[in-house]
Structure formats: structure tokens, C-alpha cells
Short mmCIF file of C-alpha atoms in Angstrom, two decimals:
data_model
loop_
_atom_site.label_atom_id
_atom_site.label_comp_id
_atom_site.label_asym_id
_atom_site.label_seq_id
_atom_site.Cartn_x
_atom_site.Cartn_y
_atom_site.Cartn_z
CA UNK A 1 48.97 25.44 -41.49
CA UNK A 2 46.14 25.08 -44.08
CA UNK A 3 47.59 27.44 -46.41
CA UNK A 4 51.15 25.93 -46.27
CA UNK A 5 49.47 22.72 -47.47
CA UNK A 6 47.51 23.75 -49.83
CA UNK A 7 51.20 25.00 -51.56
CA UNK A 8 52.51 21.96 -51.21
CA UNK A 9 49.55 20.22 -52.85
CA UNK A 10 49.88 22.74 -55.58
CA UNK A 11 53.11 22.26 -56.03
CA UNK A 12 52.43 18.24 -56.09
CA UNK A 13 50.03 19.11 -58.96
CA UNK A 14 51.76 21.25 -61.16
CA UNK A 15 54.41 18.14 -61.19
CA UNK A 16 52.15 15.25 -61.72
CA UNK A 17 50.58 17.56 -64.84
CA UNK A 18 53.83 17.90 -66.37
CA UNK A 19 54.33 16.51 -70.04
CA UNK A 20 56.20 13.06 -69.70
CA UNK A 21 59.35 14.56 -71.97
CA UNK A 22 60.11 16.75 -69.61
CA UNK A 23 59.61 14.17 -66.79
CA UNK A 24 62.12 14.69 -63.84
CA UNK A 25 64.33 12.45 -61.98
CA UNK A 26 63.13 11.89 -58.15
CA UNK A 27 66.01 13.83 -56.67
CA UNK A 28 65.03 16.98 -58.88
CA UNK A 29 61.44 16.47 -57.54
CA UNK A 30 62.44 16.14 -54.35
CA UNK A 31 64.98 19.47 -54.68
CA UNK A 32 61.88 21.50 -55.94
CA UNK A 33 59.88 20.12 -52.71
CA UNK A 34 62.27 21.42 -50.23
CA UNK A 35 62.47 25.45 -52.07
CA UNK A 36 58.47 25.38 -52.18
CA UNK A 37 58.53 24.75 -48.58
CA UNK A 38 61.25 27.32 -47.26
CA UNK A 39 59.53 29.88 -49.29
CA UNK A 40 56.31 28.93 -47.45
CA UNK A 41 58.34 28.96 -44.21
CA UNK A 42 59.54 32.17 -45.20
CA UNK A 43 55.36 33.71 -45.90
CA UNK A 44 54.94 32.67 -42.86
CA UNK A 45 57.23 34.37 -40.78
CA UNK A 46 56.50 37.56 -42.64
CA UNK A 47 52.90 37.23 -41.89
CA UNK A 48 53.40 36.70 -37.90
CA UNK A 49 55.55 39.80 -37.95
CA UNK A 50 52.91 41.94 -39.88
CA UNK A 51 50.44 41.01 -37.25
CA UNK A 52 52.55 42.32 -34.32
CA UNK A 53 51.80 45.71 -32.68
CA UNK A 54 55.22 47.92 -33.71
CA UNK A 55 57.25 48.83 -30.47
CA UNK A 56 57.65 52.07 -29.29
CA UNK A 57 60.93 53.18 -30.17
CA UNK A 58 63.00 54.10 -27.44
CA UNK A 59 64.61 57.40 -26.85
CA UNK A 60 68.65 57.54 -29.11
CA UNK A 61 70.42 58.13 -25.75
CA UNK A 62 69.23 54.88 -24.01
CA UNK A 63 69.12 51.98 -26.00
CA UNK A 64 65.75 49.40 -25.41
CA UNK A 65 66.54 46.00 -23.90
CA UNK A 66 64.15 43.18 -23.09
CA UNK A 67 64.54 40.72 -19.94
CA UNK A 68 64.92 38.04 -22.20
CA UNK A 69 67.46 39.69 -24.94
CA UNK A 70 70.22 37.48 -25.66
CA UNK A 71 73.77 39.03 -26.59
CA UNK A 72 73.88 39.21 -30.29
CA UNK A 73 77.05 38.17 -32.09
CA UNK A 74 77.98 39.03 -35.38
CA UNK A 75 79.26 36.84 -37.83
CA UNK A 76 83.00 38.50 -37.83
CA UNK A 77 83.11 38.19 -34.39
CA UNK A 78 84.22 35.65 -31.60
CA UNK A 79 81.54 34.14 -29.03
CA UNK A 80 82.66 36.20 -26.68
CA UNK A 81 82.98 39.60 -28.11
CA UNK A 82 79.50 40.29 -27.58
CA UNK A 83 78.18 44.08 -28.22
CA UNK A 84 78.05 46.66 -25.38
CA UNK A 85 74.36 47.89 -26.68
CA UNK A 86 73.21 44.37 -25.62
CA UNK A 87 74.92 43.97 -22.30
CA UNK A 88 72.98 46.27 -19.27
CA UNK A 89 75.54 48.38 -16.92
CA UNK A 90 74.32 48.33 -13.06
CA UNK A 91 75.67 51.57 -11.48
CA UNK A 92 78.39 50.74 -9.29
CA UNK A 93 77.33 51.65 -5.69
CA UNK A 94 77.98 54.93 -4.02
CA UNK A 95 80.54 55.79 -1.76
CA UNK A 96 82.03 58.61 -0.02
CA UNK A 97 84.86 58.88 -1.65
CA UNK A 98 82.83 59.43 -5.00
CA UNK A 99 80.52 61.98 -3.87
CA UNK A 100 81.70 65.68 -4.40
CA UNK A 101 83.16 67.47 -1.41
CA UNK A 102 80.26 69.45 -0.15
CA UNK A 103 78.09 66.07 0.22
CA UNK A 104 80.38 64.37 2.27
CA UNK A 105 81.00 67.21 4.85
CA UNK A 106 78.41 68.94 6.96
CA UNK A 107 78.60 72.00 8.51
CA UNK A 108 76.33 72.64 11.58
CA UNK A 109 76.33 74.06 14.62
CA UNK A 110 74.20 75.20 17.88
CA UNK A 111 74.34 78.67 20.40
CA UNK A 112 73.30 79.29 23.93
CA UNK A 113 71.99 82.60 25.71
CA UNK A 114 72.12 82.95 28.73
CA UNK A 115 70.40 85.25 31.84
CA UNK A 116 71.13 84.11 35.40
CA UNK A 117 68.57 86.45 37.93
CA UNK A 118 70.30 85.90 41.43
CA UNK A 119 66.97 86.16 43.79
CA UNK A 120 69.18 86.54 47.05
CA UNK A 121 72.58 85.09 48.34
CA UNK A 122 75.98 86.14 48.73
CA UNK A 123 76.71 87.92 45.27
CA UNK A 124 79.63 89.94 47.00
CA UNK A 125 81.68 89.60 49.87
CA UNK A 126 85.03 90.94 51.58
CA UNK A 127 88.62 89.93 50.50
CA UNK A 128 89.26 86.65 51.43
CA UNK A 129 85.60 85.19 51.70
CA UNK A 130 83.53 83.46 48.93
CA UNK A 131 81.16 84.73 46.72
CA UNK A 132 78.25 83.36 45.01
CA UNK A 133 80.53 81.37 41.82
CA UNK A 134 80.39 79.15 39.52
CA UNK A 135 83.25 77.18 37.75
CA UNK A 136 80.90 76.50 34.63
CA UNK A 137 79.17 79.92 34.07
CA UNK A 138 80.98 83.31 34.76
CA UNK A 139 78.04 85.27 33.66
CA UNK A 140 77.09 84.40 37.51
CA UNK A 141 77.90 87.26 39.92
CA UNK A 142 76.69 90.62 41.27
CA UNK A 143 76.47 92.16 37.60
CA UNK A 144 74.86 89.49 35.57
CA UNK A 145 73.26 90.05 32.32
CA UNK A 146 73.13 88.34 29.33
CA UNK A 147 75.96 86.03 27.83
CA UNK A 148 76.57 83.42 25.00
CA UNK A 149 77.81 80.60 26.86
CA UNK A 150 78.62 78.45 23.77
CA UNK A 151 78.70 79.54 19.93
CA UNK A 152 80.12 76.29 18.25
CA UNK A 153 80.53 75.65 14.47
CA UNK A 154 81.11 72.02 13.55
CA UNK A 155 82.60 70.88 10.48
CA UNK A 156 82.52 66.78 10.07
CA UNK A 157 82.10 64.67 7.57
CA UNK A 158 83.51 60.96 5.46
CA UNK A 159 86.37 61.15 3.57
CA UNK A 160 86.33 57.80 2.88
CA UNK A 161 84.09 54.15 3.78
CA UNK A 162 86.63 54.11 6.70
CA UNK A 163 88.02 57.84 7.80
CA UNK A 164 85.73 60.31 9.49
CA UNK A 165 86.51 64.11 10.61
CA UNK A 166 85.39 66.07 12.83
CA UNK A 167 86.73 70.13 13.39
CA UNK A 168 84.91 72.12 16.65
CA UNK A 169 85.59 75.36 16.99
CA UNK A 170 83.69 77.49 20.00
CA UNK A 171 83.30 81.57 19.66
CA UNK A 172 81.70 82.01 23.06
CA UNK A 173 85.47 81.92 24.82
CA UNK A 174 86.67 84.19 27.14
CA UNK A 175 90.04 85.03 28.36
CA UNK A 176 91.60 88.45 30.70
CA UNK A 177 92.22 91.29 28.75
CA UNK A 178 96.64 91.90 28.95
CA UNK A 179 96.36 94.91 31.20
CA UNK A 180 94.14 93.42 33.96
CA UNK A 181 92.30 90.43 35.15
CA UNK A 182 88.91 92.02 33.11
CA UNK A 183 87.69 89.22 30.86
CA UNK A 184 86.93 89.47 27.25
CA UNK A 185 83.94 87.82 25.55
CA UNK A 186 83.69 86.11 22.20
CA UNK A 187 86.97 84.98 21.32
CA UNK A 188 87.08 81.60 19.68
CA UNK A 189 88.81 78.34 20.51
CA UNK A 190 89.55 75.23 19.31
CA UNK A 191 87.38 72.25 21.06
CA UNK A 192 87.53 69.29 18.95
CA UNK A 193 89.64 68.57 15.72
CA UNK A 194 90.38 64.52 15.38
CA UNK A 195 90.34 62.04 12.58
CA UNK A 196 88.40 58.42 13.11
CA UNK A 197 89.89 55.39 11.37
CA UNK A 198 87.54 52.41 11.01
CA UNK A 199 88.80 49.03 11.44
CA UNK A 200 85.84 47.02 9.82
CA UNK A 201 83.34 47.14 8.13
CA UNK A 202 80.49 47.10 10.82
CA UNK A 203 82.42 49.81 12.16
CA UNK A 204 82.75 48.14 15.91
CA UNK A 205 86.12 49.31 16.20
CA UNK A 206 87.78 52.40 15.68
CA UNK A 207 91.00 55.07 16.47
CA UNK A 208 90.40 58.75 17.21
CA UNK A 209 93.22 60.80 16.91
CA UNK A 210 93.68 64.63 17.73
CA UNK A 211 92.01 66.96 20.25
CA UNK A 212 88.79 65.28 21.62
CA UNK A 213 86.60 64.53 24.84
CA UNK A 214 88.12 62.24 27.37
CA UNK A 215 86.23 59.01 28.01
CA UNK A 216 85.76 59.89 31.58
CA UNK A 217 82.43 59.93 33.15
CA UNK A 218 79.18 59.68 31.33
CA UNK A 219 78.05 63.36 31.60
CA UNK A 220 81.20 64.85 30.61
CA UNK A 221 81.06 63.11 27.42
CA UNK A 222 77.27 63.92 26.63
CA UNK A 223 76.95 67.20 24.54
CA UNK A 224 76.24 70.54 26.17
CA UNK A 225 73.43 70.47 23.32
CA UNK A 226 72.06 67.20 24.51
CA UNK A 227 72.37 67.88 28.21
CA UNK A 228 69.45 68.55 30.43
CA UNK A 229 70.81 70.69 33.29
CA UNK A 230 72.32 73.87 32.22
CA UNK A 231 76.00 72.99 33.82
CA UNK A 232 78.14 69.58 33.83
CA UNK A 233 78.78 68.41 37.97
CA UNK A 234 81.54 69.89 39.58
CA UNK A 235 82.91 66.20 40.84
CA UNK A 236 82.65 64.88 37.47
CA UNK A 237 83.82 67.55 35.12
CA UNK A 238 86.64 68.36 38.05
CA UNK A 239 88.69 65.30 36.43
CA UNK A 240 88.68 66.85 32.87
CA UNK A 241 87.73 70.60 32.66
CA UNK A 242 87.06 71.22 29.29
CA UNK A 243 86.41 67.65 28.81
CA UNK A 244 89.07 67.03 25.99
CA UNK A 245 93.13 66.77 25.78
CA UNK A 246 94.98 65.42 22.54
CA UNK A 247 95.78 62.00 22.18
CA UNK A 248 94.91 58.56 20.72
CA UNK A 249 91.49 56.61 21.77
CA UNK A 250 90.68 52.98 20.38
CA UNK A 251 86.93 52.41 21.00
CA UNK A 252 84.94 49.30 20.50
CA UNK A 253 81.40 48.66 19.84
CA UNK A 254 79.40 46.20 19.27
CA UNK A 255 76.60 45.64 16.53
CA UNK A 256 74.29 44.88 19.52
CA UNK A 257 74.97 47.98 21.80
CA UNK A 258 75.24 50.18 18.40
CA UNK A 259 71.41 48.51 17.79
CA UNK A 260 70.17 49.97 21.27
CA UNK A 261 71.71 53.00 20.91
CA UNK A 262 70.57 54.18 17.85
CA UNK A 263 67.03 52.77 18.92
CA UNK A 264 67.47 55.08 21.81
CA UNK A 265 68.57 57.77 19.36
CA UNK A 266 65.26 57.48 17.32
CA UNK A 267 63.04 57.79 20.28
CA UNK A 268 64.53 60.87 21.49
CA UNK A 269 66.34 59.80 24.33
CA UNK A 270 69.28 62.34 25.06
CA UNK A 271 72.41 59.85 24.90
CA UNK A 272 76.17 60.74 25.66
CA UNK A 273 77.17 59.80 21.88
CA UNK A 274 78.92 56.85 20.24
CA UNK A 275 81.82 56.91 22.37
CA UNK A 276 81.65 53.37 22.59
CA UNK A 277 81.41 50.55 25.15
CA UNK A 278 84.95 50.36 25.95
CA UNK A 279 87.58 52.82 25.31
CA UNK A 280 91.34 52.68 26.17
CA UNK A 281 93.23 56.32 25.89
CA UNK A 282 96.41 57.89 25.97
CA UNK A 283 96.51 62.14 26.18
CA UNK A 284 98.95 64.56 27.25
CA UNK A 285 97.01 65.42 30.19
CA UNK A 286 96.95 68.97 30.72
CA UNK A 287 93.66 69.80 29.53
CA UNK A 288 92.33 71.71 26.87
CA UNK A 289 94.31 73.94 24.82
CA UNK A 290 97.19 73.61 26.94
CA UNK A 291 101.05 72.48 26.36
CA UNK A 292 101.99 69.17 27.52
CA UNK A 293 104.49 70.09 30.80
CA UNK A 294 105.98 66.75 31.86
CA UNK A 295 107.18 63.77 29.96
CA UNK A 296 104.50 61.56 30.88
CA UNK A 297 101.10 60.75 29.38
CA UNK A 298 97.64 60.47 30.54
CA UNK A 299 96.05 56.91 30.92
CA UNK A 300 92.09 56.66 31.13
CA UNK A 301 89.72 53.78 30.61
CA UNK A 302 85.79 53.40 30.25
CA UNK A 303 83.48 50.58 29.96
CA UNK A 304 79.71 51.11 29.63
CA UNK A 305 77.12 48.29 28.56
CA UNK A 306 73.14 48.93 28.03
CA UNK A 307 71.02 46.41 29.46
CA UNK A 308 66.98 45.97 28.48
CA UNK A 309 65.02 45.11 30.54
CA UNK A 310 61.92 43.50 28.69
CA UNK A 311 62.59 40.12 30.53
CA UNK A 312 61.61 41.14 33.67
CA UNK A 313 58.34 41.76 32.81
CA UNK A 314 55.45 44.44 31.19
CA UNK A 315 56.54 47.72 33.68
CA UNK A 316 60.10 47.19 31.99
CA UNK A 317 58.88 46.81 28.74
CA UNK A 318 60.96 48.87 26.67
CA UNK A 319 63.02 50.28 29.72
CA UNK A 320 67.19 50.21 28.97
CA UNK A 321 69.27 50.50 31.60
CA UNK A 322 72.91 51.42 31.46
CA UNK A 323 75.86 50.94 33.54
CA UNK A 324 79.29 51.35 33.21
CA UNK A 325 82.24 52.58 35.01
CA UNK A 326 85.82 54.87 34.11
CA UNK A 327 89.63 55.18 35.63
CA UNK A 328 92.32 57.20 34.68
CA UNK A 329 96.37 57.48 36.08
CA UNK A 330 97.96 60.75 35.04
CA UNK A 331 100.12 63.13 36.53
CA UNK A 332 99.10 66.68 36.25
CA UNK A 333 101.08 70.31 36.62
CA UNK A 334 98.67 73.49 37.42
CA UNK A 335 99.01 76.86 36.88
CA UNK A 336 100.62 78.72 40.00
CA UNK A 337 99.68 82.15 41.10
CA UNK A 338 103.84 83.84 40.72
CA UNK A 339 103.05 82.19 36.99
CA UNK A 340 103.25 79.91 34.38
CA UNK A 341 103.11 76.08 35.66
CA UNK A 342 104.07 74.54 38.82
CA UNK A 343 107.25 72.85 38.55
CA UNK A 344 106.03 69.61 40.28
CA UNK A 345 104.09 67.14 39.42
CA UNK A 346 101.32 66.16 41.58
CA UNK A 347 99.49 62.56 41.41
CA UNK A 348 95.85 62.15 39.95
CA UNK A 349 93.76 58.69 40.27
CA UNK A 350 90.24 58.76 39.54
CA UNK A 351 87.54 56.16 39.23
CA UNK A 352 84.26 56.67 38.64
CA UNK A 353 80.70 54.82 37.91
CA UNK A 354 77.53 55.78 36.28
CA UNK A 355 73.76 54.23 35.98
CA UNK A 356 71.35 55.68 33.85
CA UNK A 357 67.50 54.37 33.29
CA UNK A 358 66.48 56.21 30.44
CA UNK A 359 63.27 58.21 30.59
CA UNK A 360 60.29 55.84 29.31
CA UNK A 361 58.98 58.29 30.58
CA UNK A 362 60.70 58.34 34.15
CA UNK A 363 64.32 57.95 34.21
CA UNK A 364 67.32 58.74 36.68
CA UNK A 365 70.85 59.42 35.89
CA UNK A 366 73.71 59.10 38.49
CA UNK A 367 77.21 59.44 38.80
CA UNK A 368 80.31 59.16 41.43
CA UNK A 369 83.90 59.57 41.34
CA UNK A 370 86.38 59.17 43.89
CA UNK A 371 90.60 59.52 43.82
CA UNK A 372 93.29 61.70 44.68
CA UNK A 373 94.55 64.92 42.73
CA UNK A 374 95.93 68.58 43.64
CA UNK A 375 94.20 70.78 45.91
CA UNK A 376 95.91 73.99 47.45
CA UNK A 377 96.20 73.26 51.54
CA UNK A 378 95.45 76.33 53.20
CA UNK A 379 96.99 75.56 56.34
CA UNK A 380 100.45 74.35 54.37
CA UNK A 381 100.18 77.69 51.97
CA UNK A 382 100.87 75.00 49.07
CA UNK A 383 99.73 72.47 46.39
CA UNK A 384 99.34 68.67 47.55
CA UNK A 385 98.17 65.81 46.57
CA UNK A 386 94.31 65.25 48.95
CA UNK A 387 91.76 62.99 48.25
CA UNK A 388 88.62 64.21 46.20
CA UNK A 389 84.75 62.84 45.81
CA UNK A 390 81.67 63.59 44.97
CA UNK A 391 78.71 63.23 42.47
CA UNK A 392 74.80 63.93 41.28
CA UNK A 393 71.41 61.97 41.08
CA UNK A 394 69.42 63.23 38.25
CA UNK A 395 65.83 62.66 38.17
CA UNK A 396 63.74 63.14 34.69
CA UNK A 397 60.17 62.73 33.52
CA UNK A 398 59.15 63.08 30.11
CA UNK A 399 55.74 64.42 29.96
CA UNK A 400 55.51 64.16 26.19
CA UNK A 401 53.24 66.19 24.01
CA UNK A 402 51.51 68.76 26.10
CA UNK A 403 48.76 71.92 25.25
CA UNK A 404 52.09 73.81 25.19
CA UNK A 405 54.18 71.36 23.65
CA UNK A 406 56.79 68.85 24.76
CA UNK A 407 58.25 69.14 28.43
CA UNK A 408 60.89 67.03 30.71
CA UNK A 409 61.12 68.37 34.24
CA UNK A 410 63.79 67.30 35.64
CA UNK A 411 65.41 67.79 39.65
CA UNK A 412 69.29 67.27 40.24
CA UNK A 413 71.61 67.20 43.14
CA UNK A 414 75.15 67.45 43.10
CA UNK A 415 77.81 67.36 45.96
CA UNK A 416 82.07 67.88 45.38
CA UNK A 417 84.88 68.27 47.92
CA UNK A 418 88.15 68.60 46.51
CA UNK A 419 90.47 70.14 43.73
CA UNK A 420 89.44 72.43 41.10
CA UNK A 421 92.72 71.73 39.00
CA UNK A 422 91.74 73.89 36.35
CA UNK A 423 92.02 77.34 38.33
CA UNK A 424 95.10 79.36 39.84
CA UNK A 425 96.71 77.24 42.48
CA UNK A 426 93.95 74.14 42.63
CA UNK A 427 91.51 75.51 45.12
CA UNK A 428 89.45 73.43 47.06
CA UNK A 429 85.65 73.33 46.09
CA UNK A 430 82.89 72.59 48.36
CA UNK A 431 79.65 72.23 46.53
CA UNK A 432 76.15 71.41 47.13
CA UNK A 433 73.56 72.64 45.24
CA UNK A 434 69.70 71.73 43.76
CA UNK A 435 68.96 72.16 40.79
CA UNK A 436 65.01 71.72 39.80
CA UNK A 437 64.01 72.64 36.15
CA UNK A 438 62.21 71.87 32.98
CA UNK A 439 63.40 71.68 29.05
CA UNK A 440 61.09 73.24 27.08
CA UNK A 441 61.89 72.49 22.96
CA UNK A 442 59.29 75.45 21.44
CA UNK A 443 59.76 74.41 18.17
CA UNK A 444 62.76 72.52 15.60
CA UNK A 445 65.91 73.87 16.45
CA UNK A 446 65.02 76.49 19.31
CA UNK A 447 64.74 74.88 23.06
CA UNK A 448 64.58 76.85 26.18
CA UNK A 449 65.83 75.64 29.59
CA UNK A 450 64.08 77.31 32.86
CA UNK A 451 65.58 76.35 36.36
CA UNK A 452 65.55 77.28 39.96
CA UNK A 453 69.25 76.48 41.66
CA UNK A 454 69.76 76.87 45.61
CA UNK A 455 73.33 76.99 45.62
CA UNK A 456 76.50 76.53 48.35
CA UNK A 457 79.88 76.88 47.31
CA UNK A 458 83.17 77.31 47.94
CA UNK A 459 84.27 80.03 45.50
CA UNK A 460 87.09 78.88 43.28
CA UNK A 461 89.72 80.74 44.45
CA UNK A 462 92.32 79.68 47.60
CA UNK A 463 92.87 82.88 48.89
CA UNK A 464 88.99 83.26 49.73
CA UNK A 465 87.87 81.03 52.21
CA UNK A 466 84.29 79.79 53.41
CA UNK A 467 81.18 79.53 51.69
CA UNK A 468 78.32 81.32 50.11
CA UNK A 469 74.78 80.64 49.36
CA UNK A 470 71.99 81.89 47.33
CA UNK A 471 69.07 81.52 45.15
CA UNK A 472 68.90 81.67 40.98
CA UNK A 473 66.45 81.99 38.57
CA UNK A 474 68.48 80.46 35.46
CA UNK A 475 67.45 80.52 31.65
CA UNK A 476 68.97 79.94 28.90
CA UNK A 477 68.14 79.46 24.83
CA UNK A 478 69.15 77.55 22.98
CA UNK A 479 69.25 77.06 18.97
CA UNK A 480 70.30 74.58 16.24
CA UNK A 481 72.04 75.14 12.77
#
């Protein structure tokens, strides 16, 4: 400020000195005044910007922009034409439609090995009286030895903000070889292969269509890879063998149940998967893998709601407990033992209810079903239409981290009489068995499964009648991909 003064006084000076002929009118003064003082204006500026560290210049592919930049304009151009340089780009957001292929799919999958030691029972027996059977694992009988029980691949994956896939395909299938009723192993099927559509965008509603697992029961919609006990109830699973038919499923579920569920999820607790609180379907009705035989479709319904149960006080603190119910109308055709599919359709009506108090750390886990469906009467020599019912109550107790590593004993019992629609000519089951055990995960990906079973059953079969009992030593192994 001093030196833009003393130019002005300068300037005064070199005026008032001038001779008197060459004296100058006020306005030419005055014009003189106003160039000595942009030029000093001018210094000025040049001196501020000398003083200035230099900025770092900023790499040619990325151009440097300050918070406070304003758009530059040039002189040929209009106020709002303002350069691109001068403008930042945010990246639009991501979505799954934008991501390559391989990002939005996954491919995963688990397998199961299996060794059943029968300690004593009825293994074998004469024609037309049980033996020691199960309608979930063939690998039990007089023979035993190891067996893959399950070898699935899954492909799912986004296509979109608002479709979802999902392809299941299981190489741990048997089926008879042509020439006789000897099974072979290995042969894969088709399990799952449906499309979700997403109604909204907090993704509480939703349609499923395809093949896929019938919303009825709790446990028959819980993964075989989530599962404690080695095999699904007979009463339960005796509704859907298989657990899936193709059809159409709307689900709905709400931002508060989807909150405790995927709380659940991230504690560890083995759920039965987002299958939603309440699901309406419509299927064919003949099970897995099989062709639709009458003109009629398969109606089922679910409803399940998680309750917790911090209000009642500290020993509930962080306890959830979950109840819910299922129903289904269809009208099924089995397979006959002259071949191919009965000709007659025989009634089914099911309802069922489940409660489970997840383990924090104890926890218990029941379900019952009652209803009508076909059963082969031995007296008649023919299919009917009988009443069915039965059910389990599952205890659990996670132990946590142990000296050998994480454990959950668990203890189940399970009781069926009725129709095992699935087999030859809908024999009648008559089941009781304990089941005592303990999941043993040894490290990521790799769990083992020990359990002692006391078993009483009716062998799956109508032409063998009674029922046989023994004692197992079960294990199986399981591992991730």
C-alpha cells in the first residue's frame, strides 16, 4: 500500500514540475492519474502471484480441480456452455445389470458322505415282513457302506436390481438299473431351477417361478446343508417328498422380519431361508421331477412371524421365537405297482404348525401336521384316502467354542402314521425313532455330523407288513464349495 502511494505521489510531482507551456487541462491530468494507478494495480497483482508456492501439476489424464473452482466461460461462448474440464463427473452407481457376467452369478455348491454302522436290529427279514429302512437314506440296510447322499452344484445370481436366478442340480441321484430293481448311484437331477421377480424396491414382495421347494412345513424348507439332524421327519417331508414341484409362489416380507432374520443369519443361527412370512402357491402337485397327471393344481399356504422376546425380561434377552403355521388342498395320483400312475385321484389336506426358539444357546424346534392323503389298505388290497399325523421335538444346545472347537448336541424325536405317497402303491409308515447327536464344524467349509438313532419302522413297502427295530451309529461329512 506504501509503495502504490509513493507512485502516485511521484506521479503528482512529475506534473506539478512541468514547464507552464506545456501545462495540461484537468481532464488530461486526471486521464494520466487513472493509467498510473492500473499499472500499479497491475505490479501488484504480479507481485502476490510471485510470492505463491507453484502447484503441483497434476497428472495429463486427470485434470486438477479445486472445491471452490468456478466454471470458466469463454468469451465466444454462452453462460451456459460451460467447459467439461471444469465440471466434476460422480460415477453413476453400480448395478447388476452393469457388472460383467461372472460377477453377478455365483457358482457354489456343498457334498455329503455318508457311513451308517447298524449296531443290531432287524437288517433282514422274510418276504412280507419289514426290514430295518429308511425313506431318506438307502445306504441303510444289511450291506451298508459308504454313499454320497447329496452332490449339489448351484448356479444363482442378479440379472437385474429386480430378477434373481437360481439353477440346482444334484449328482448324488439314484434310480433302478432297466434290467432289475438294482439301483444305480450318481446320476444327476434337476432340484431347483426358478426365476424371482421383485416387486419393490425393499424387496418385501416377490414371484418365484419354476421348479422350487414347497412352502410347507418349516424343516422341509430349511437346507439339507443347514439342517442339524442327518434326515428331514417322515410326517413332515411325507406331504412333499423331494420338497419341490413347479409352479408360481408370491412371498411377502417385511423390512422388520427381513431385519431379524438376517440378524439371526449373522449370529449363526441355522434358519430355513428367506422363504418369507407368508407365501401363497400354486404347483402341479406330483412332486419332483414328475409329469403333472390330472388337470388340477396344487394349492398350499404358509405364514410364519418371529417374535423377540427382550420385553419379557433379561433371561429372554436376545431370545427370538418363531411361530407359524402351513395348509395345502391338492389332489394327488401315485405310482401303482402293474405301472405307470394310478388312474384315480385320491384327496390330500394337510395342515401343519411349527415353533422354533432359536438356540441362545438352548433352543427347541417342533413341528406337527395332520390331514388326509393315500395310503394302500391292506385289508381292502387298494389305495384310499386315510387320515395321516405325526411330527418331531428337536432339542439343541450350542456349546460354542470348545478345546476341540465348536459343538451343538442336539436330541430329536419323531413319530408318523400314515401314507408314504412317494413309493409304489402309498404304503403305510409307522415311525418312531430317537435320534441323539452332535454337529461338529472342524474347520470352514468341512462339518461332521455323529449320531446314535434307535429306530422302529414300518418298512416302505405294502406288501411287507409289521415292524422292525434297531440301533445305528450314523456319520456323515460334510463340505462347502
Amino acid at each position: 500500500m506504501a509503495g502504490r502511494l509513493n507512485m502516485i505521489g511521484m506521479a503528482a510531482a512529475i506534473v506539478g514540475v512541468a514547464p507552464p507551456a506545456q501545462a495540461q487541462s484537468v481532464a488530461e491530468l486526471q486521464r494520466q492519474i487513472d493509467e498510473l494507478k492500473a499499472q500499479v494495480e497491475t505490479l501488484m497483482k504480479e507481485r502476490q502471484r510471485s510470492e505463491q508456492p507453484p502447484l503441483a501439476a497434476a497428472p495429463a489424464e486427470t485434470p486438477a480441480f479445486t472445491a471452490a473452482a468456478e466454471p470458466v466461460v469463454t468469451p465466444a461462448a454462452r453462460p451456459d456452455e460451460t467447459t467439461a474440464a471444469a465440471i466434476p463427473v460422480s460415477a453413476a452407481p453400480e448395478t447388476p445389470a452393469s457388472r460383467p457376467w461372472f460377477e453377478r452369478l455365483q457358482l457354489r455348491g456343498y457334498t455329503q458322505l455318508r457311513y451308517n454302522g447298524i449296531l443290531s436290529g432287524d437288517t433282514s427279514a422274510p418276504d412280507g415282513l419289514s426290514r430295518l429302512r429308511s425313506v431318506h437314506d438307502s445306504s441303510i440296510n444289511e450291506d451298508g457302506g459308504f454313499s454320497l447322499r447329496r452332490v449339489r452344484l448351484v448356479l444363482q445370481g442378479e440379472v437385474t436390481d429386480n430378477i434373481e436366478l437360481y439353477l440346482q442340480h444334484d449328482f448324488g441321484t439314484a434310480v433302478n438299473n432297466q434290467s432289475s430293481a438294482e439301483p444305480r448311484q450318481g446320476f444327476g437331477q434337476l432340484r431347483d431351477a426358478y426365476v424371482d421377480v421383485f416387486l419393490d424396491k425393499a424387496r418385501t414382495f416377490r414371484l418365484r417361478f419354476g421348479q422350487s421347494k414347497v412352502p410347507l412345513g418349516w424343516e422341509n424348507l430349511q437346507s439339507s446343508s443347514n439342517r442339524i439332524p442327518l434326515d428331514r421327519s417322515d410326517a413332515i417331508n411325507s406331504g412333499v417328498p423331494g420338497e419341490r414341484d413347479i409352479g408360481v409362489v408370491a412371498y411377502y416380507t417385511p423390512e422388520r422380519v427381513q431385519r431379524i432374520w438376517g440378524q439371526l443369519k449373522k449370529d449363526g443361527q441355522k434358519l430355513f431361508g428367506n422363504y418369507g412370512a407368508f407365501g401363497l402357491a400354486l404347483y402341479n402337485g406330483q412332486g419332483t421331477s414328475r409329469v403333472e397327471r390330472n388337470g388340477g393344481l396344487m394349492k398350499v399356504a404358509m405364514a410364519t412371524w418371529p417374535f423377540e422376546l427382550d420385553g419379557l425380561g433379561t433371561a429372554f434377552q436376545g431370545q427370538v421365537l418363531e411361530l407359524g403355521g402351513s395348509a395345502m388342498l391338492n389332489r394327488f395320483r401315485p405310482e401303482v405297482r402293474s405301472g405307470g400312475a394310478s388312474a384315480i385321484d385320491y384327496r390330500e389336506e394337510r395342515v401343519g404348525v411349527h415353533a422354533i426358539l432359536y438356540p441362545r444357546p438352548f433352543g427347541i424346534q417342533a413341528e406337527w401336521a395332520w390331514g388326509k392323503g393315500p395310503q394302500f389298505d391292506t385289508i381292502a388290497q387298494r389305495i384310499a384316502t386315510a387320515p395321516l399325523g405325526g411330527g418331531y421335538v428337536q432339542l439343541t444346545y450350542d456349546l460354542g467354542e470348545t478345546a476341540i472347537g465348536t459343538l451343538r448336541p442336539y436330541g430329536r424325536w419323531q413319530r408318523y402314521r400314515g401314507g408314504w405317497k412317494a413309493a409304489t402303491n402309498a404304503p403305510r409308515l409307522e415311525t418312531d425313532e430317537l435320534e441323539l447327536g452332535v454337529e461338529w464344524p472342524l474347520m470352514d467349509s468341512l462339518e461332521l455330523t455323529l449320531a446314535y438313532a434307535r429306530m422302529k419302522r414300518r418298512e416302505a413297502d405294502e406288501r411287507r407288513l409289521g415292524r422292525a427295530e434297531g440301533d445305528l451309529i450314523r456319520t456323515q461329512l460334510q463340505w462347502s464349495y
